[in-house]
PDB file of N, CA and C in Angstrom:
ATOM      1  N   UNK A 264     115.622 104.327  85.753  1.00  0.00           N
ATOM      2  CA  UNK A 264     116.255 103.122  86.257  1.00  0.00           C
ATOM      3  C   UNK A 264     116.927 103.456  87.587  1.00  0.00           C
ATOM      4  N   UNK A 265     116.727 102.629  88.567  1.00  0.00           N
ATOM      5  CA  UNK A 265     117.331 102.809  89.885  1.00  0.00           C
ATOM      6  C   UNK A 265     118.755 102.266  89.878  1.00  0.00           C
ATOM      7  N   UNK A 266     119.641 102.957  90.610  1.00  0.00           N
ATOM      8  CA  UNK A 266     121.020 102.490  90.712  1.00  0.00           C
ATOM      9  C   UNK A 266     121.417 102.359  92.173  1.00  0.00           C
ATOM     10  N   UNK A 267     122.456 101.596  92.385  1.00  0.00           N
ATOM     11  CA  UNK A 267     122.967 101.370  93.733  1.00  0.00           C
ATOM     12  C   UNK A 267     124.471 101.620  93.709  1.00  0.00           C
ATOM     13  N   UNK A 268     124.951 102.432  94.657  1.00  0.00           N
ATOM     14  CA  UNK A 268     126.375 102.724  94.755  1.00  0.00           C
ATOM     15  C   UNK A 268     127.045 101.606  95.558  1.00  0.00           C
ATOM     16  N   UNK A 269     128.019 100.927  94.948  1.00  0.00           N
ATOM     17  CA  UNK A 269     128.716  99.824  95.613  1.00  0.00           C
ATOM     18  C   UNK A 269     130.160 100.192  95.963  1.00  0.00           C
ATOM     19  N   UNK A 270     130.488 101.476  95.871  1.00  0.00           N
ATOM     20  CA  UNK A 270     131.856 101.926  96.144  1.00  0.00           C
ATOM     21  C   UNK A 270     132.292 101.597  97.568  1.00  0.00           C
ATOM     22  N   UNK A 271     131.422 101.851  98.534  1.00  0.00           N
ATOM     23  CA  UNK A 271     131.776 101.570  99.932  1.00  0.00           C
ATOM     24  C   UNK A 271     131.987 100.079 100.169  1.00  0.00           C
ATOM     25  N   UNK A 272     131.164  99.267  99.546  1.00  0.00           N
ATOM     26  CA  UNK A 272     131.324  97.812  99.682  1.00  0.00           C
ATOM     27  C   UNK A 272     132.663  97.371  99.091  1.00  0.00           C
ATOM     28  N   UNK A 273     133.026  97.945  97.945  1.00  0.00           N
ATOM     29  CA  UNK A 273     134.309  97.609  97.329  1.00  0.00           C
ATOM     30  C   UNK A 273     135.472  98.042  98.222  1.00  0.00           C
ATOM     31  N   UNK A 274     135.382  99.243  98.807  1.00  0.00           N
ATOM     32  CA  UNK A 274     136.440  99.717  99.714  1.00  0.00           C
ATOM     33  C   UNK A 274     136.616  98.743 100.877  1.00  0.00           C
ATOM     34  N   UNK A 275     135.501  98.306 101.441  1.00  0.00           N
ATOM     35  CA  UNK A 275     135.557  97.380 102.577  1.00  0.00           C
ATOM     36  C   UNK A 275     136.186  96.051 102.157  1.00  0.00           C
ATOM     37  N   UNK A 276     135.848  95.574 100.977  1.00  0.00           N
ATOM     38  CA  UNK A 276     136.415  94.312 100.487  1.00  0.00           C
ATOM     39  C   UNK A 276     137.916  94.458 100.265  1.00  0.00           C
ATOM     40  N   UNK A 277     138.328  95.557  99.635  1.00  0.00           N
ATOM     41  CA  UNK A 277     139.756  95.780  99.393  1.00  0.00           C
ATOM     42  C   UNK A 277     140.518  95.888 100.714  1.00  0.00           C
ATOM     43  N   UNK A 278     139.948  96.597 101.685  1.00  0.00           N
ATOM     44  CA  UNK A 278     140.602  96.733 102.988  1.00  0.00           C
ATOM     45  C   UNK A 278     140.714  95.386 103.683  1.00  0.00           C
ATOM     46  N   UNK A 279     139.671  94.572 103.582  1.00  0.00           N
ATOM     47  CA  UNK A 279     139.675  93.245 104.192  1.00  0.00           C
ATOM     48  C   UNK A 279     140.747  92.358 103.555  1.00  0.00           C
ATOM     49  N   UNK A 280     140.825  92.388 102.241  1.00  0.00           N
ATOM     50  CA  UNK A 280     141.841  91.587 101.545  1.00  0.00           C
ATOM     51  C   UNK A 280     143.241  92.075 101.902  1.00  0.00           C
ATOM     52  N   UNK A 281     143.399  93.389 101.980  1.00  0.00           N
ATOM     53  CA  UNK A 281     144.692  93.964 102.339  1.00  0.00           C
ATOM     54  C   UNK A 281     145.092  93.528 103.751  1.00  0.00           C
ATOM     55  N   UNK A 282     144.142  93.526 104.670  1.00  0.00           N
ATOM     56  CA  UNK A 282     144.422  93.113 106.048  1.00  0.00           C
ATOM     57  C   UNK A 282     144.817  91.633 106.122  1.00  0.00           C
ATOM     58  N   UNK A 283     144.315  90.851 105.186  1.00  0.00           N
ATOM     59  CA  UNK A 283     144.652  89.432 105.134  1.00  0.00           C
ATOM     60  C   UNK A 283     145.934  89.179 104.356  1.00  0.00           C
ATOM     61  N   UNK A 284     146.514  90.254 103.816  1.00  0.00           N
ATOM     62  CA  UNK A 284     147.737  90.114 103.035  1.00  0.00           C
ATOM     63  C   UNK A 284     147.513  89.574 101.638  1.00  0.00           C
ATOM     64  N   UNK A 285     146.278  89.689 101.144  1.00  0.00           N
ATOM     65  CA  UNK A 285     145.949  89.182  99.814  1.00  0.00           C
ATOM     66  C   UNK A 285     145.824  90.339  98.836  1.00  0.00           C
ATOM     67  N   UNK A 286     146.248  90.092  97.612  1.00  0.00           N
ATOM     68  CA  UNK A 286     146.116  91.082  96.541  1.00  0.00           C
ATOM     69  C   UNK A 286     144.734  90.944  95.926  1.00  0.00           C
ATOM     70  N   UNK A 287     144.000  92.051  95.772  1.00  0.00           N
ATOM     71  CA  UNK A 287     142.667  91.953  95.165  1.00  0.00           C
ATOM     72  C   UNK A 287     142.738  91.410  93.739  1.00  0.00           C
ATOM     73  N   UNK A 288     141.883  90.470  93.453  1.00  0.00           N
ATOM     74  CA  UNK A 288     141.755  89.935  92.099  1.00  0.00           C
ATOM     75  C   UNK A 288     140.272  89.926  91.760  1.00  0.00           C
ATOM     76  N   UNK A 289     139.977  89.813  90.494  1.00  0.00           N
ATOM     77  CA  UNK A 289     138.578  89.805  90.064  1.00  0.00           C
ATOM     78  C   UNK A 289     137.814  88.687  90.771  1.00  0.00           C
ATOM     79  N   UNK A 290     138.395  87.510  90.825  1.00  0.00           N
ATOM     80  CA  UNK A 290     137.706  86.365  91.440  1.00  0.00           C
ATOM     81  C   UNK A 290     137.460  86.589  92.931  1.00  0.00           C
ATOM     82  N   UNK A 291     138.483  87.066  93.655  1.00  0.00           N
ATOM     83  CA  UNK A 291     138.325  87.282  95.100  1.00  0.00           C
ATOM     84  C   UNK A 291     137.279  88.347  95.396  1.00  0.00           C
ATOM     85  N   UNK A 292     137.335  89.438  94.652  1.00  0.00           N
ATOM     86  CA  UNK A 292     136.405  90.541  94.902  1.00  0.00           C
ATOM     87  C   UNK A 292     134.992  90.152  94.497  1.00  0.00           C
ATOM     88  N   UNK A 293     134.855  89.556  93.319  1.00  0.00           N
ATOM     89  CA  UNK A 293     133.527  89.170  92.825  1.00  0.00           C
ATOM     90  C   UNK A 293     132.849  88.189  93.790  1.00  0.00           C
ATOM     91  N   UNK A 294     133.623  87.286  94.362  1.00  0.00           N
ATOM     92  CA  UNK A 294     133.072  86.296  95.297  1.00  0.00           C
ATOM     93  C   UNK A 294     132.524  86.961  96.556  1.00  0.00           C
ATOM     94  N   UNK A 295     133.147  88.058  96.977  1.00  0.00           N
ATOM     95  CA  UNK A 295     132.741  88.708  98.226  1.00  0.00           C
ATOM     96  C   UNK A 295     131.663  89.763  98.047  1.00  0.00           C
ATOM     97  N   UNK A 296     131.377  90.154  96.826  1.00  0.00           N
ATOM     98  CA  UNK A 296     130.360  91.175  96.578  1.00  0.00           C
ATOM     99  C   UNK A 296     128.961  90.629  96.800  1.00  0.00           C
ATOM    100  N   UNK A 297     128.109  91.452  97.385  1.00  0.00           N
ATOM    101  CA  UNK A 297     126.719  91.042  97.571  1.00  0.00           C
ATOM    102  C   UNK A 297     125.869  91.406  96.353  1.00  0.00           C
ATOM    103  N   UNK A 298     126.414  92.267  95.494  1.00  0.00           N
ATOM    104  CA  UNK A 298     125.716  92.732  94.302  1.00  0.00           C
ATOM    105  C   UNK A 298     126.553  92.398  93.079  1.00  0.00           C
ATOM    106  N   UNK A 299     125.909  92.055  92.005  1.00  0.00           N
ATOM    107  CA  UNK A 299     126.620  91.765  90.768  1.00  0.00           C
ATOM    108  C   UNK A 299     127.115  93.070  90.150  1.00  0.00           C
ATOM    109  N   UNK A 300     128.420  93.122  89.878  1.00  0.00           N
ATOM    110  CA  UNK A 300     129.047  94.304  89.282  1.00  0.00           C
ATOM    111  C   UNK A 300     129.604  93.889  87.926  1.00  0.00           C
ATOM    112  N   UNK A 301     129.369  94.703  86.881  1.00  0.00           N
ATOM    113  CA  UNK A 301     129.912  94.356  85.565  1.00  0.00           C
ATOM    114  C   UNK A 301     131.431  94.227  85.605  1.00  0.00           C
ATOM    115  N   UNK A 302     131.951  93.284  84.843  1.00  0.00           N
ATOM    116  CA  UNK A 302     133.378  92.991  84.832  1.00  0.00           C
ATOM    117  C   UNK A 302     134.249  94.218  84.536  1.00  0.00           C
ATOM    118  N   UNK A 303     133.928  95.050  83.524  1.00  0.00           N
ATOM    119  CA  UNK A 303     134.779  96.215  83.269  1.00  0.00           C
ATOM    120  C   UNK A 303     134.853  97.180  84.449  1.00  0.00           C
ATOM    121  N   UNK A 304     133.731  97.379  85.145  1.00  0.00           N
ATOM    122  CA  UNK A 304     133.720  98.271  86.308  1.00  0.00           C
ATOM    123  C   UNK A 304     134.552  97.675  87.439  1.00  0.00           C
ATOM    124  N   UNK A 305     134.472  96.373  87.611  1.00  0.00           N
ATOM    125  CA  UNK A 305     135.241  95.690  88.647  1.00  0.00           C
ATOM    126  C   UNK A 305     136.738  95.773  88.360  1.00  0.00           C
ATOM    127  N   UNK A 306     137.126  95.543  87.117  1.00  0.00           N
ATOM    128  CA  UNK A 306     138.543  95.628  86.732  1.00  0.00           C
ATOM    129  C   UNK A 306     139.055  97.047  86.932  1.00  0.00           C
ATOM    130  N   UNK A 307     138.252  98.034  86.550  1.00  0.00           N
ATOM    131  CA  UNK A 307     138.634  99.435  86.719  1.00  0.00           C
ATOM    132  C   UNK A 307     138.830  99.776  88.199  1.00  0.00           C
ATOM    133  N   UNK A 308     137.936  99.299  89.056  1.00  0.00           N
ATOM    134  CA  UNK A 308     138.042  99.566  90.494  1.00  0.00           C
ATOM    135  C   UNK A 308     139.299  98.916  91.081  1.00  0.00           C
ATOM    136  N   UNK A 309     139.600  97.695  90.660  1.00  0.00           N
ATOM    137  CA  UNK A 309     140.797  96.998  91.158  1.00  0.00           C
ATOM    138  C   UNK A 309     142.053  97.725  90.706  1.00  0.00           C
ATOM    139  N   UNK A 310     142.094  98.148  89.442  1.00  0.00           N
ATOM    140  CA  UNK A 310     143.264  98.893  88.939  1.00  0.00           C
ATOM    141  C   UNK A 310     143.466 100.190  89.714  1.00  0.00           C
ATOM    142  N   UNK A 311     142.369 100.889  89.948  1.00  0.00           N
ATOM    143  CA  UNK A 311     142.443 102.148  90.682  1.00  0.00           C
ATOM    144  C   UNK A 311     142.927 101.915  92.110  1.00  0.00           C
ATOM    145  N   UNK A 312     142.444 100.861  92.737  1.00  0.00           N
ATOM    146  CA  UNK A 312     142.870 100.542  94.103  1.00  0.00           C
ATOM    147  C   UNK A 312     144.364 100.209  94.147  1.00  0.00           C
ATOM    148  N   UNK A 313     144.816  99.427  93.189  1.00  0.00           N
ATOM    149  CA  UNK A 313     146.228  99.021  93.169  1.00  0.00           C
ATOM    150  C   UNK A 313     147.154 100.205  92.903  1.00  0.00           C
ATOM    151  N   UNK A 314     146.745 101.141  92.059  1.00  0.00           N
ATOM    152  CA  UNK A 314     147.637 102.245  91.710  1.00  0.00           C
ATOM    153  C   UNK A 314     147.542 103.433  92.660  1.00  0.00           C
ATOM    154  N   UNK A 315     146.334 103.728  93.171  1.00  0.00           N
ATOM    155  CA  UNK A 315     146.155 104.924  93.993  1.00  0.00           C
ATOM    156  C   UNK A 315     145.522 104.656  95.355  1.00  0.00           C
ATOM    157  N   UNK A 316     145.197 103.423  95.642  1.00  0.00           N
ATOM    158  CA  UNK A 316     144.488 103.054  96.876  1.00  0.00           C
ATOM    159  C   UNK A 316     143.167 103.819  97.003  1.00  0.00           C
ATOM    160  N   UNK A 317     142.545 104.066  95.864  1.00  0.00           N
ATOM    161  CA  UNK A 317     141.244 104.731  95.835  1.00  0.00           C
ATOM    162  C   UNK A 317     140.281 103.888  95.007  1.00  0.00           C
ATOM    163  N   UNK A 318     139.009 104.002  95.372  1.00  0.00           N
ATOM    164  CA  UNK A 318     137.980 103.286  94.621  1.00  0.00           C
ATOM    165  C   UNK A 318     137.111 104.325  93.930  1.00  0.00           C
ATOM    166  N   UNK A 319     137.003 104.257  92.605  1.00  0.00           N
ATOM    167  CA  UNK A 319     136.114 105.197  91.925  1.00  0.00           C
ATOM    168  C   UNK A 319     134.663 104.884  92.268  1.00  0.00           C
ATOM    169  N   UNK A 320     133.799 105.854  92.045  1.00  0.00           N
ATOM    170  CA  UNK A 320     132.385 105.621  92.310  1.00  0.00           C
ATOM    171  C   UNK A 320     131.872 104.584  91.318  1.00  0.00           C
ATOM    172  N   UNK A 321     131.296 103.523  91.858  1.00  0.00           N
ATOM    173  CA  UNK A 321     130.778 102.437  91.028  1.00  0.00           C
ATOM    174  C   UNK A 321     129.300 102.276  91.343  1.00  0.00           C
ATOM    175  N   UNK A 322     128.475 102.480  90.334  1.00  0.00           N
ATOM    176  CA  UNK A 322     127.036 102.300  90.492  1.00  0.00           C
ATOM    177  C   UNK A 322     126.571 101.191  89.567  1.00  0.00           C
ATOM    178  N   UNK A 323     125.680 100.379  90.068  1.00  0.00           N
ATOM    179  CA  UNK A 323     125.113  99.302  89.258  1.00  0.00           C
ATOM    180  C   UNK A 323     123.597  99.456  89.243  1.00  0.00           C
ATOM    181  N   UNK A 324     122.997  98.977  88.180  1.00  0.00           N
ATOM    182  CA  UNK A 324     121.541  99.049  88.041  1.00  0.00           C
ATOM    183  C   UNK A 324     120.893  98.058  88.995  1.00  0.00           C
ATOM    184  N   UNK A 325     119.858  98.521  89.667  1.00  0.00           N
ATOM    185  CA  UNK A 325     119.095  97.629  90.533  1.00  0.00           C
ATOM    186  C   UNK A 325     117.989  97.005  89.707  1.00  0.00           C
ATOM    187  N   UNK A 326     117.707  95.740  89.960  1.00  0.00           N
ATOM    188  CA  UNK A 326     116.622  95.105  89.207  1.00  0.00           C
ATOM    189  C   UNK A 326     115.288  95.759  89.554  1.00  0.00           C
ATOM    190  N   UNK A 327     114.435  95.830  88.574  1.00  0.00           N
ATOM    191  CA  UNK A 327     113.100  96.388  88.783  1.00  0.00           C
ATOM    192  C   UNK A 327     112.325  95.478  89.736  1.00  0.00           C
ATOM    193  N   UNK A 328     111.582  96.075  90.653  1.00  0.00           N
ATOM    194  CA  UNK A 328     110.799  95.235  91.552  1.00  0.00           C
ATOM    195  C   UNK A 328     109.768  94.421  90.768  1.00  0.00           C
ATOM    196  N   UNK A 329     109.535  93.225  91.263  1.00  0.00           N
ATOM    197  CA  UNK A 329     108.591  92.333  90.585  1.00  0.00           C
ATOM    198  C   UNK A 329     107.187  92.919  90.675  1.00  0.00           C
ATOM    199  N   UNK A 330     106.514  92.984  89.554  1.00  0.00           N
ATOM    200  CA  UNK A 330     105.160  93.535  89.515  1.00  0.00           C
ATOM    201  C   UNK A 330     104.181  92.411  89.838  1.00  0.00           C
ATOM    202  N   UNK A 331     103.344  92.675  90.842  1.00  0.00           N
ATOM    203  CA  UNK A 331     102.365  91.681  91.240  1.00  0.00           C
ATOM    204  C   UNK A 331     101.061  91.931  90.508  1.00  0.00           C
ATOM    205  N   UNK A 332     100.320  90.873  90.352  1.00  0.00           N
ATOM    206  CA  UNK A 332      98.997  91.016  89.744  1.00  0.00           C
ATOM    207  C   UNK A 332      98.058  91.651  90.766  1.00  0.00           C
ATOM    208  N   UNK A 333      96.942  92.147  90.275  1.00  0.00           N
ATOM    209  CA  UNK A 333      95.956  92.773  91.159  1.00  0.00           C
ATOM    210  C   UNK A 333      95.466  91.792  92.214  1.00  0.00           C
ATOM    211  N   UNK A 334      95.284  90.539  91.806  1.00  0.00           N
ATOM    212  CA  UNK A 334      94.794  89.535  92.749  1.00  0.00           C
ATOM    213  C   UNK A 334      95.806  89.299  93.873  1.00  0.00           C
ATOM    214  N   UNK A 335      97.094  89.258  93.515  1.00  0.00           N
ATOM    215  CA  UNK A 335      98.128  89.050  94.526  1.00  0.00           C
ATOM    216  C   UNK A 335      98.189  90.240  95.489  1.00  0.00           C
ATOM    217  N   UNK A 336      98.080  91.446  94.939  1.00  0.00           N
ATOM    218  CA  UNK A 336      98.112  92.632  95.788  1.00  0.00           C
ATOM    219  C   UNK A 336      96.911  92.671  96.719  1.00  0.00           C
ATOM    220  N   UNK A 337      95.744  92.333  96.212  1.00  0.00           N
ATOM    221  CA  UNK A 337      94.532  92.326  97.031  1.00  0.00           C
ATOM    222  C   UNK A 337      94.645  91.285  98.141  1.00  0.00           C
ATOM    223  N   UNK A 338      95.136  90.097  97.807  1.00  0.00           N
ATOM    224  CA  UNK A 338      95.295  89.039  98.814  1.00  0.00           C
ATOM    225  C   UNK A 338      96.277  89.479  99.904  1.00  0.00           C
ATOM    226  N   UNK A 339      97.370  90.131  99.512  1.00  0.00           N
ATOM    227  CA  UNK A 339      98.347  90.603 100.491  1.00  0.00           C
ATOM    228  C   UNK A 339      97.737  91.671 101.389  1.00  0.00           C
ATOM    229  N   UNK A 340      96.962  92.565 100.809  1.00  0.00           N
ATOM    230  CA  UNK A 340      96.305  93.615 101.595  1.00  0.00           C
ATOM    231  C   UNK A 340      95.262  93.029 102.544  1.00  0.00           C
ATOM    232  N   UNK A 341      94.501  92.027 102.071  1.00  0.00           N
ATOM    233  CA  UNK A 341      93.506  91.385 102.938  1.00  0.00           C
ATOM    234  C   UNK A 341      94.181  90.713 104.124  1.00  0.00           C
ATOM    235  N   UNK A 342      95.323  90.077 103.890  1.00  0.00           N
ATOM    236  CA  UNK A 342      96.070  89.443 104.982  1.00  0.00           C
ATOM    237  C   UNK A 342      96.552  90.496 105.973  1.00  0.00           C
ATOM    238  N   UNK A 343      97.062  91.595 105.432  1.00  0.00           N
ATOM    239  CA  UNK A 343      97.558  92.664 106.299  1.00  0.00           C
ATOM    240  C   UNK A 343      96.422  93.259 107.133  1.00  0.00           C
ATOM    241  N   UNK A 344      95.243  93.472 106.527  1.00  0.00           N
ATOM    242  CA  UNK A 344      94.098  94.013 107.254  1.00  0.00           C
ATOM    243  C   UNK A 344      93.666  93.048 108.358  1.00  0.00           C
ATOM    244  N   UNK A 345      93.639  91.761 108.064  1.00  0.00           N
ATOM    245  CA  UNK A 345      93.250  90.765 109.075  1.00  0.00           C
ATOM    246  C   UNK A 345      94.220  90.787 110.251  1.00  0.00           C
ATOM    247  N   UNK A 346      95.510  90.900 109.970  1.00  0.00           N
ATOM    248  CA  UNK A 346      96.505  90.963 111.044  1.00  0.00           C
ATOM    249  C   UNK A 346      96.331  92.230 111.887  1.00  0.00           C
ATOM    250  N   UNK A 347      96.050  93.347 111.225  1.00  0.00           N
ATOM    251  CA  UNK A 347      95.846  94.600 111.951  1.00  0.00           C
ATOM    252  C   UNK A 347      94.587  94.554 112.815  1.00  0.00           C
ATOM    253  N   UNK A 348      93.538  93.904 112.320  1.00  0.00           N
ATOM    254  CA  UNK A 348      92.312  93.753 113.097  1.00  0.00           C
ATOM    255  C   UNK A 348      92.598  92.932 114.351  1.00  0.00           C
ATOM    256  N   UNK A 349      93.359  91.844 114.201  1.00  0.00           N
ATOM    257  CA  UNK A 349      93.713  91.014 115.357  1.00  0.00           C
ATOM    258  C   UNK A 349      94.519  91.817 116.374  1.00  0.00           C
ATOM    259  N   UNK A 350      95.452  92.606 115.909  1.00  0.00           N
ATOM    260  CA  UNK A 350      96.262  93.422 116.821  1.00  0.00           C
ATOM    261  C   UNK A 350      95.400  94.459 117.534  1.00  0.00           C
ATOM    262  N   UNK A 351      94.476  95.080 116.791  1.00  0.00           N
ATOM    263  CA  UNK A 351      93.591  96.079 117.367  1.00  0.00           C
ATOM    264  C   UNK A 351      92.697  95.461 118.435  1.00  0.00           C
ATOM    265  N   UNK A 352      92.151  94.292 118.148  1.00  0.00           N
ATOM    266  CA  UNK A 352      91.307  93.608 119.132  1.00  0.00           C
ATOM    267  C   UNK A 352      92.103  93.260 120.381  1.00  0.00           C
ATOM    268  N   UNK A 353      93.353  92.827 120.216  1.00  0.00           N
ATOM    269  CA  UNK A 353      94.187  92.501 121.367  1.00  0.00           C
ATOM    270  C   UNK A 353      94.467  93.748 122.195  1.00  0.00           C
ATOM    271  N   UNK A 354      94.722  94.860 121.542  1.00  0.00           N
ATOM    272  CA  UNK A 354      94.966  96.110 122.279  1.00  0.00           C
ATOM    273  C   UNK A 354      93.713  96.586 123.000  1.00  0.00           C
ATOM    274  N   UNK A 355      92.553  96.459 122.349  1.00  0.00           N
ATOM    275  CA  UNK A 355      91.301  96.853 122.999  1.00  0.00           C
ATOM    276  C   UNK A 355      91.029  95.996 124.222  1.00  0.00           C
ATOM    277  N   UNK A 356      91.317  94.705 124.123  1.00  0.00           N
ATOM    278  CA  UNK A 356      91.128  93.796 125.255  1.00  0.00           C
ATOM    279  C   UNK A 356      92.073  94.188 126.388  1.00  0.00           C
ATOM    280  N   UNK A 357      93.308  94.492 126.030  1.00  0.00           N
ATOM    281  CA  UNK A 357      94.311  94.876 127.018  1.00  0.00           C
ATOM    282  C   UNK A 357      93.899  96.175 127.714  1.00  0.00           C
ATOM    283  N   UNK A 358      93.414  97.150 126.946  1.00  0.00           N
ATOM    284  CA  UNK A 358      92.993  98.419 127.541  1.00  0.00           C
ATOM    285  C   UNK A 358      91.744  98.233 128.410  1.00  0.00           C
ATOM    286  N   UNK A 359      90.834  97.381 127.996  1.00  0.00           N
ATOM    287  CA  UNK A 359      89.630  97.138 128.788  1.00  0.00           C
ATOM    288  C   UNK A 359      89.991  96.500 130.127  1.00  0.00           C
ATOM    289  N   UNK A 360      91.002  95.629 130.121  1.00  0.00           N
ATOM    290  CA  UNK A 360      91.453  94.984 131.355  1.00  0.00           C
ATOM    291  C   UNK A 360      92.087  95.986 132.307  1.00  0.00           C
ATOM    292  N   UNK A 361      92.794  96.961 131.797  1.00  0.00           N
ATOM    293  CA  UNK A 361      93.443  97.975 132.636  1.00  0.00           C
ATOM    294  C   UNK A 361      92.426  98.984 133.175  1.00  0.00           C
ATOM    295  N   UNK A 362      91.362  99.225 132.428  1.00  0.00           N
ATOM    296  CA  UNK A 362      90.356 100.213 132.828  1.00  0.00           C
ATOM    297  C   UNK A 362      89.547  99.730 134.020  1.00  0.00           C
ATOM    298  N   UNK A 363      89.460  98.440 134.203  1.00  0.00           N
ATOM    299  CA  UNK A 363      88.642  97.902 135.300  1.00  0.00           C
ATOM    300  C   UNK A 363      89.378  97.863 136.566  1.00  0.00           C
TER     301      UNK A 363
END
């Protein structure tokens, strides 16, 4: 399972709230997070910040990437190949123009 460290994001949020003169609360912090953090981890981070001005390492599970069907993958690859062919033809035309 892949994880993502959100400790730095939490530090930035706490510093921002502190600069605004606001006390970190679950609602304020949760609203500003870009990633969903479990409530117990969030409460623990807020308590740690309030008592020691430190944020413990907080990691959350990243969602598994969506698995595409073979047909979807093939269609995406065909589109990518067509785009690359167009780019290659444009570069060849450009180089042919400079060679003359």
